[in-house]
Short mmCIF file of C-alpha atoms in Angstrom, two decimals:
data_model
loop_
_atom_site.label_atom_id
_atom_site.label_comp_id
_atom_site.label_asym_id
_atom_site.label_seq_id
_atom_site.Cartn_x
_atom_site.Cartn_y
_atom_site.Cartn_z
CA UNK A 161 -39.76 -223.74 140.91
CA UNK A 162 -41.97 -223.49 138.31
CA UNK A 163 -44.18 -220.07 138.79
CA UNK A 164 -48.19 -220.30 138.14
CA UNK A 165 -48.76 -216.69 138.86
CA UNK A 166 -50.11 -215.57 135.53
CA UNK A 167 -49.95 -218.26 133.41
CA UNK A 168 -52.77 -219.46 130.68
CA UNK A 169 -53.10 -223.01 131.36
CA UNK A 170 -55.33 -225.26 129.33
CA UNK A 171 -56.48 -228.87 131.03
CA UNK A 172 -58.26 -231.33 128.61
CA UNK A 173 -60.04 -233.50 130.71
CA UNK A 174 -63.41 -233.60 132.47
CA UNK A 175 -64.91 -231.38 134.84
CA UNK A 176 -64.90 -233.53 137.81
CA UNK A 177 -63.32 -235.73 140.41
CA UNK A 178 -58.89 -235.35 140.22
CA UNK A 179 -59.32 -232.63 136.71
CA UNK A 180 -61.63 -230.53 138.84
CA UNK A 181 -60.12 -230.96 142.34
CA UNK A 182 -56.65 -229.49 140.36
CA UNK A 183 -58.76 -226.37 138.64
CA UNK A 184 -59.50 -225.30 142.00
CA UNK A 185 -55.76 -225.80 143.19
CA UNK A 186 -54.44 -224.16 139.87
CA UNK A 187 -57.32 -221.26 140.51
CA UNK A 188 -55.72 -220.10 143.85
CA UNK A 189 -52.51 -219.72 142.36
CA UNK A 190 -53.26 -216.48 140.36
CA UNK A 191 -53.74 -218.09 137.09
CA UNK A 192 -54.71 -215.15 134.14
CA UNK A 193 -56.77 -217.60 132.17
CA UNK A 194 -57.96 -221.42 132.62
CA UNK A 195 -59.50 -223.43 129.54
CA UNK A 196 -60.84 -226.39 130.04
CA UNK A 197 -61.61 -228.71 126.97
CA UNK A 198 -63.76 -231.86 127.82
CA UNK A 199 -67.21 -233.54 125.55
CA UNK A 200 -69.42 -232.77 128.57
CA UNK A 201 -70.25 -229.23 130.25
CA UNK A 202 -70.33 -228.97 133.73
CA UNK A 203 -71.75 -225.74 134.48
CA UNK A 204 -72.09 -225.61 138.27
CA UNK A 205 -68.12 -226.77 138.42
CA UNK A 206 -67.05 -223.48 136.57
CA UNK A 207 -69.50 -221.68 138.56
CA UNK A 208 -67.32 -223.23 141.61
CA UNK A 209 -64.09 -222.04 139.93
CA UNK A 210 -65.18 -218.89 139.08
CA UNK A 211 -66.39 -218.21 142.73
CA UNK A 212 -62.74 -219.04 144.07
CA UNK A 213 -61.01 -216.07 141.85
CA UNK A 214 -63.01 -213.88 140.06
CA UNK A 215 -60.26 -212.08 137.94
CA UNK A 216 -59.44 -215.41 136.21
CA UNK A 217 -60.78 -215.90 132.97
CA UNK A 218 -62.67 -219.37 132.49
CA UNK A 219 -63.24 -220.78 129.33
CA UNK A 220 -64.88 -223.94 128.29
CA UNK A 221 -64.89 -225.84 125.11
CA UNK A 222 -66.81 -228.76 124.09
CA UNK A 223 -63.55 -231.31 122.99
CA UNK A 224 -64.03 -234.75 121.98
CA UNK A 225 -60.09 -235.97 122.38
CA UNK A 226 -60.76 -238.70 120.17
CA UNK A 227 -60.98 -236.65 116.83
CA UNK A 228 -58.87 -236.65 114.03
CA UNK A 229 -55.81 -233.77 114.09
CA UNK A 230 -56.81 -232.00 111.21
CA UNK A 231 -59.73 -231.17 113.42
CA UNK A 232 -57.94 -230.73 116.13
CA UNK A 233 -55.95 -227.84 113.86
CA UNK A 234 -58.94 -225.92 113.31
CA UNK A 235 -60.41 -226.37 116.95
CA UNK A 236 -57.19 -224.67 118.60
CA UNK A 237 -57.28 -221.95 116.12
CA UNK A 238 -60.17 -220.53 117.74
CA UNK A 239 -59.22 -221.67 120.94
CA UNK A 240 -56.29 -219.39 120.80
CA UNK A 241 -58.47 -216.40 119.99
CA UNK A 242 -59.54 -216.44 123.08
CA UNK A 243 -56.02 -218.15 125.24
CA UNK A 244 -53.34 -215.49 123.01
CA UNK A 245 -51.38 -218.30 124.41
CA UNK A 246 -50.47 -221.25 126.31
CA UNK A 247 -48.50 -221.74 128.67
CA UNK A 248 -49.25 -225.29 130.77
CA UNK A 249 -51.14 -228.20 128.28
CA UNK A 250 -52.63 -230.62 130.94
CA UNK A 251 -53.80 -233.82 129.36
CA UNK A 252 -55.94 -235.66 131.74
CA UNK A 253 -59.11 -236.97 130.09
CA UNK A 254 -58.54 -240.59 130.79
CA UNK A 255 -61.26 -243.99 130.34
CA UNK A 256 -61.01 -247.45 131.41
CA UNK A 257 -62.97 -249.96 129.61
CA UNK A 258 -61.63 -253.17 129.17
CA UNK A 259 -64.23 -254.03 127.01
CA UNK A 260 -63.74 -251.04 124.61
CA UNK A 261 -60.13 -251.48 123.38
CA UNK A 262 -60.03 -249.01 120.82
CA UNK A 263 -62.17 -246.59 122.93
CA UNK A 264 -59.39 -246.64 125.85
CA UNK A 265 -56.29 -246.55 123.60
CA UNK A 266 -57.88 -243.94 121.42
CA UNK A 267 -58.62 -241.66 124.62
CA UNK A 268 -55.78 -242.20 126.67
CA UNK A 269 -53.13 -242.28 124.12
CA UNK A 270 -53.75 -241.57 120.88
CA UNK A 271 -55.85 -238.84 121.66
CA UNK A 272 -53.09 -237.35 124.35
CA UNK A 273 -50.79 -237.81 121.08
CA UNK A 274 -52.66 -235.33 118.97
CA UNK A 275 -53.23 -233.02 121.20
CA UNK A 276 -49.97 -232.47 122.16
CA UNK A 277 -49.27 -232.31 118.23
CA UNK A 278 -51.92 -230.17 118.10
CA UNK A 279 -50.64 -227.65 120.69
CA UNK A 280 -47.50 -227.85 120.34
CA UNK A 281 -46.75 -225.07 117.42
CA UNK A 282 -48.84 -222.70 119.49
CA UNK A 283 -46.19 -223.48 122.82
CA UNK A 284 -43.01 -223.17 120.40
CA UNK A 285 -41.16 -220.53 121.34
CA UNK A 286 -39.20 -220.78 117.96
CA UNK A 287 -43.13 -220.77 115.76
CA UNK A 288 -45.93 -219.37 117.52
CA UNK A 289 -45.50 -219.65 121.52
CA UNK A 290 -42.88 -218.88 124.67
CA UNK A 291 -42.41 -221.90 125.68
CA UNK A 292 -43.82 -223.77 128.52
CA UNK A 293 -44.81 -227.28 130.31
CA UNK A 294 -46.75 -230.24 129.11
CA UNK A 295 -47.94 -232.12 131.81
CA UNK A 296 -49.68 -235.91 130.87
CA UNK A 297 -51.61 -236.90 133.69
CA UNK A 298 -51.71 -240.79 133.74
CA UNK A 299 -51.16 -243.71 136.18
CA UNK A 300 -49.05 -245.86 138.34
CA UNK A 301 -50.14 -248.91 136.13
CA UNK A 302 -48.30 -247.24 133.58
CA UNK A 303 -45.21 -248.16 135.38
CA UNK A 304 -45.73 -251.73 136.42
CA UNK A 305 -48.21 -253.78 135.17
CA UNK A 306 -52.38 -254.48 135.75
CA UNK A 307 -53.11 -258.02 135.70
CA UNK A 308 -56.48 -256.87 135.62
CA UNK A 309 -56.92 -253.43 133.87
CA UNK A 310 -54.75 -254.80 130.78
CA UNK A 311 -56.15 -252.64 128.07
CA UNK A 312 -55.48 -249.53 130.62
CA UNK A 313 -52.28 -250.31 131.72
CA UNK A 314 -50.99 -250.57 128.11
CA UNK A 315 -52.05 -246.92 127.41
CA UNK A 316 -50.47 -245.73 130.17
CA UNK A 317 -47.75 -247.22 129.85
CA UNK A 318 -47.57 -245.31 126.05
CA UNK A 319 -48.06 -242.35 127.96
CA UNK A 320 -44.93 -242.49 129.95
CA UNK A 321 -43.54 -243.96 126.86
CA UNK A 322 -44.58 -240.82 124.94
CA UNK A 323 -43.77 -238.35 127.68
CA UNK A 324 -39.74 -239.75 127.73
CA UNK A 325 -39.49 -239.50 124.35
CA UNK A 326 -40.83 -235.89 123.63
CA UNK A 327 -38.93 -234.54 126.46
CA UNK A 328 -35.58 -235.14 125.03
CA UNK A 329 -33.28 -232.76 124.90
CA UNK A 330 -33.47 -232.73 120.87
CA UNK A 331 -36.86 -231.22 121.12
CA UNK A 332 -36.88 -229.57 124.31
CA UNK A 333 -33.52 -227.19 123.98
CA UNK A 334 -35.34 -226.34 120.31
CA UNK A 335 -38.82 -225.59 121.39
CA UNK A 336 -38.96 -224.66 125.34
CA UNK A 337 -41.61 -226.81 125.95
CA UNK A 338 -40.93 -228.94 129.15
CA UNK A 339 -42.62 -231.82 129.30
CA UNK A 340 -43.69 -234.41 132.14
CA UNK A 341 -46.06 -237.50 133.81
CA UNK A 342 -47.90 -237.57 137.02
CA UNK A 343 -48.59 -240.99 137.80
CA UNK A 344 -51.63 -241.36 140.57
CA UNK A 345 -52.08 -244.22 142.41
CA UNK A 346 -55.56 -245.94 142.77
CA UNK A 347 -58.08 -242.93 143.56
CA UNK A 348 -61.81 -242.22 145.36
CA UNK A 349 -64.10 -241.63 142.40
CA UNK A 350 -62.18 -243.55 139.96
CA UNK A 351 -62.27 -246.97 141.56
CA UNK A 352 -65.55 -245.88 142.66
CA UNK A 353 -67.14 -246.69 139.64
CA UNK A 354 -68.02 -250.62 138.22
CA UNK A 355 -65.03 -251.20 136.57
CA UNK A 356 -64.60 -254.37 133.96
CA UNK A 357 -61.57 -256.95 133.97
CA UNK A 358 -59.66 -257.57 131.00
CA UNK A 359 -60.16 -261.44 131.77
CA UNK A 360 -63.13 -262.58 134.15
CA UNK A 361 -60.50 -264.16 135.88
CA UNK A 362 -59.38 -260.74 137.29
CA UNK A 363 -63.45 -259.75 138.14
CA UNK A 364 -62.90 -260.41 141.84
CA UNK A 365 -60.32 -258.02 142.19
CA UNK A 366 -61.84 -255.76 140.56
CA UNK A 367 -64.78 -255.85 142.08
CA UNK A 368 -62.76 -255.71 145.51
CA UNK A 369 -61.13 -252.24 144.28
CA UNK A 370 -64.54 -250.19 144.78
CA UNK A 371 -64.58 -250.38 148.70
CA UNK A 372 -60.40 -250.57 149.00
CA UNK A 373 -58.67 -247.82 151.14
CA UNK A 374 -57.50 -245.19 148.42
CA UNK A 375 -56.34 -241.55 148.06
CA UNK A 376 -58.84 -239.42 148.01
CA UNK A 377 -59.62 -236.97 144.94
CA UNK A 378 -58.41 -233.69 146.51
CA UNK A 379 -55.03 -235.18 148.08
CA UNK A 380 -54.27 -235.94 144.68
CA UNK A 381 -55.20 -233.04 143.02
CA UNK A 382 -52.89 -231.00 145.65
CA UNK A 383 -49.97 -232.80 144.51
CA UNK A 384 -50.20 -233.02 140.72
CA UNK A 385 -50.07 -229.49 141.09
CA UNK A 386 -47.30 -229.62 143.45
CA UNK A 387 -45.38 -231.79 140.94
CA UNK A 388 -45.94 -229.08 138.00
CA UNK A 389 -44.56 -226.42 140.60
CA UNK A 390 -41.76 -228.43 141.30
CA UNK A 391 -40.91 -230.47 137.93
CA UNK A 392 -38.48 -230.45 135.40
CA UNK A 393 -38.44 -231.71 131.45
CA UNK A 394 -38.32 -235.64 131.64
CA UNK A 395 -39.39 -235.84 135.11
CA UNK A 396 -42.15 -238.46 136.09
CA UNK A 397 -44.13 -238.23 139.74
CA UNK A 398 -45.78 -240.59 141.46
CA UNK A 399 -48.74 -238.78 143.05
CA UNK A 400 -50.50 -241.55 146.03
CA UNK A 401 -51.11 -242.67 148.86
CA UNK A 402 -51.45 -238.81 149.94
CA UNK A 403 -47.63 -238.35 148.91
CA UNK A 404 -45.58 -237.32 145.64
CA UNK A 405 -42.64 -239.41 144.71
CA UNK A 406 -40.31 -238.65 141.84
CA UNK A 407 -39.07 -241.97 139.49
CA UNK A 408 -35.73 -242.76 139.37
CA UNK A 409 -35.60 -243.51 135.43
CA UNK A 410 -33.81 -246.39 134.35
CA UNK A 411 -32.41 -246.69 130.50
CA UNK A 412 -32.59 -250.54 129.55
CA UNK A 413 -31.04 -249.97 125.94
CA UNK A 414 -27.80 -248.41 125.23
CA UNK A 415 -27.06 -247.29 121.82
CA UNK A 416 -23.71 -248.94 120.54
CA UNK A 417 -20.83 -246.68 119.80
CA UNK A 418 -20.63 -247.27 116.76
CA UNK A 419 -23.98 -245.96 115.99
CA UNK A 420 -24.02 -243.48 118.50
CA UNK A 421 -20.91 -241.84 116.69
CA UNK A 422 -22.70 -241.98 113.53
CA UNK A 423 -25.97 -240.23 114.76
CA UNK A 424 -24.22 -237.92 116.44
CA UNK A 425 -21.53 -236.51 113.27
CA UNK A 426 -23.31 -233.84 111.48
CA UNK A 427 -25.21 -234.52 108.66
CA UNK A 428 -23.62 -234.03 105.12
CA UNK A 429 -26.01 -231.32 104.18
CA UNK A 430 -24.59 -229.52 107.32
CA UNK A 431 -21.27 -229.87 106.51
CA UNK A 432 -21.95 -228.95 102.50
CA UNK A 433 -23.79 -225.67 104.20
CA UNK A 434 -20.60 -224.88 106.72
CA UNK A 435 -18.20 -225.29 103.34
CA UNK A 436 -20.68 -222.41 101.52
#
């Protein structure tokens, strides 16, 4: 079980709808400090956070997850003035615009990428940090495909993609930084919105998705939160239909033994520094 109690969480995403639903969740556990990092200020949501626990520190930066790293790299330097440190990275800023391919792979992936390049030195506990989670919000159509949402499906599924592969153990036994997915099902607010299909083929169904029975914001806020509390490194959730599910994983791949032998026999540099 995963503690919250005192913990300096910073959660890139906007101030609204699931993001701001889980600030109030993460706000009654007894966070110290709470950062959130989004392009647009929302100044009557923090005054809603703040009103819940008073002793937690709220910060908000103007963050535009889209920018190059080297920018990033100065941006979380004075972030950190402020955080000392981190302890939970959520990434949940998140767009779907079918029409704007680079927009929604640049924001959903890419930009979840850097920042979690970004942060990561600062969540070391062998460089700067203690150690810690990083938690990638994303989506069930990053598990199985979206006939319709195409562009958006294929950034999620480089989130989960992403999330697997920084959560090995080579990293993770190193560093101390967990890291793990919440996948949520179709959601109030989200599907709410005019939404675009990849092909006008898929328009109908998209256009169905506004009024279709879905999970509201808050139900799903309560159990991304849920999953952090409960998670482990590797683990992906399944957060709908007002229920969490953990994936089973599944490895398609295995590495032959030949090569597996080879990548795992210590390096010759290794062995020339045992001989000295």
């Amino acid at each position: 079980m995963f503690d919250l109690a005192g913990k300096h969480i910073c959660y890139v995403a906007d101030c609204g709808g699931i993001s701001l639903e889980a600030c109030k969740v993460l706000m009654r556990k007894n966070i110290a400090k709470l950062a959130i990092l989004h392009s647009v200020e929302n100044p009557q949501a923090i005054a809603q956070l703040q009103s819940i626990k008073h002793s937690t520190q709220i910060f908000f930066w103007t963050y535009d997850v889209t920018m190059a790293r080297e920018d990033m790299k100065q941006y979380f330097d004075e972030v950190m003035v402020q955080m000392d440190y981190i302890d939970v990275l959520i990434n949940g800023a998140t767009l779907c615009d079918e029409q704007d391919i680079d927009a929604t792979i640049s924001t959903n992936l890419t930009g979840m990428m850097n920042t979690c390049a970004t942060v990561l030195p600062y969540m070391d506990k062998q460089q700067m940090g203690k150690g810690g989670m990083i938690v990638n919000v994303t989506s069930v159509v990053g598990l199985d495909p979206s006939p319709v949402f195409c562009a958006y499906s294929a950034s999620k599924f480089g989130v989960i993609g992403f999330t697997r592969s920084l959560a090995d153990p080579l990293y993770y036994s190193q560093n101390g930084v967990a890291v793990m997915a919440v996948c949520c099902g179709p959601t109030k607010l989200f599907v709410d919105r005019k939404l675009t299909a990849f092909l006008s083929y898929g328009q109908s169904f998209a256009d169905r998705l506004r009024t279709a029975p879905c999970q509201s914001p808050t139900v799903c806020a309560k159990n991304i939160v849920k999953a952090i509390e409960c998670g482990e490194n590797g683990q992906i959730w399944i957060a709908d239909k007002g229920g969490l599910e953990l994936v089973k994983l599944h490895w398609y791949w295995q590495m032959a033994d030949q090569l597996l032998q080879y990548m795992q026999r210590p390096h010759q540099d290794e062995v020339e520094d045992e001989n000295d």
